[in-house]
Amino acid sequence: MTNLGRKYDDSDDDRAGHPLLIIEFKDRSEYISALKQIRTEGSDEYLIAFFFKTAIKRMKNELSQKRKNSLPMTFF
């Protein structure tokens, strides 16, 4: 998919109220593999599992970052 096509897809999802999911480069091959499973097996269960796993990992990272940023300051 071209960048223009990807931008179009992202804007459609955004307008529909769907959350955007950023796929990191290191997860790209797993994402492509999940897309191929749709074609070979006729099921989107691998793609859905990938999205959930990626979203959960992202949320955990963001919560961890929030905790780090929210630590109480101690002054000497």
Coordinates of C-alpha atoms in Angstrom, one line a residue:
M1 CA 0.0 0.0 0.0
T2 CA 1.3 3.4 -0.9
N3 CA 1.7 6.1 1.7
L4 CA -1.2 7.9 0.1
G5 CA -3.3 4.8 0.5
R6 CA -2.3 4.3 4.1
K7 CA -3.1 8.0 4.8
Y8 CA -6.6 7.4 3.2
D9 CA -7.2 4.3 5.3
D10 CA -6.1 6.1 8.5
S11 CA -8.4 9.0 7.8
D12 CA -11.3 6.7 7.2
D13 CA -10.7 4.9 10.5
D14 CA -10.3 8.3 12.3
R15 CA -13.6 9.6 10.9
A16 CA -15.4 6.3 11.9
G17 CA -14.1 6.9 15.4
H18 CA -11.8 3.9 15.4
P19 CA -8.6 4.2 17.4
L20 CA -5.4 4.5 15.3
L21 CA -2.7 1.9 16.0
I22 CA 0.9 2.6 15.4
I23 CA 2.7 -0.5 14.1
E24 CA 6.4 -0.3 15.0
F25 CA 9.0 -1.3 12.4
K26 CA 10.1 -4.3 14.5
D27 CA 6.4 -5.6 14.4
R28 CA 6.0 -5.1 10.7
S29 CA 6.8 -8.7 9.6
E30 CA 4.3 -10.1 12.2
Y31 CA 1.7 -7.6 10.9
I32 CA 2.3 -8.6 7.2
S33 CA 2.1 -12.3 8.2
A34 CA -1.2 -11.7 9.9
L35 CA -2.5 -10.0 6.7
K36 CA -1.4 -13.0 4.7
Q37 CA -3.3 -15.3 7.0
I38 CA -6.5 -13.6 5.9
R39 CA -5.8 -14.5 2.3
T40 CA -4.6 -18.1 3.0
E41 CA -7.0 -19.1 5.7
G42 CA -9.9 -16.8 5.0
S43 CA -9.9 -15.7 8.7
D44 CA -9.0 -12.4 10.3
E45 CA -8.4 -14.0 13.8
Y46 CA -4.6 -13.6 13.4
L47 CA -4.9 -9.9 12.5
I48 CA -7.3 -9.3 15.4
A49 CA -4.9 -11.1 17.8
F50 CA -2.0 -9.0 16.5
F51 CA -4.0 -5.7 17.0
F52 CA -5.0 -6.7 20.5
K53 CA -1.4 -7.7 21.4
T54 CA 0.0 -4.5 19.9
A55 CA -2.6 -2.3 21.6
I56 CA -2.1 -3.9 25.0
K57 CA 1.7 -3.6 24.7
R58 CA 1.3 0.1 23.8
M59 CA -1.0 0.8 26.7
K60 CA 1.3 -0.9 29.1
N61 CA 4.2 1.2 27.8
E62 CA 2.2 4.4 28.1
L63 CA 1.0 3.5 31.6
S64 CA 4.6 2.9 32.6
Q65 CA 5.7 6.2 31.1
K66 CA 2.9 8.0 33.0
R67 CA 4.0 6.4 36.2
K68 CA 7.6 7.5 35.6
N69 CA 6.4 11.1 34.8
S70 CA 4.1 11.2 37.9
L71 CA 6.7 10.2 40.5
P72 CA 6.6 12.6 43.4
M73 CA 9.5 15.0 43.5
T74 CA 11.7 15.0 46.6
F75 CA 13.6 18.1 47.5
F76 CA 16.6 18.1 49.8

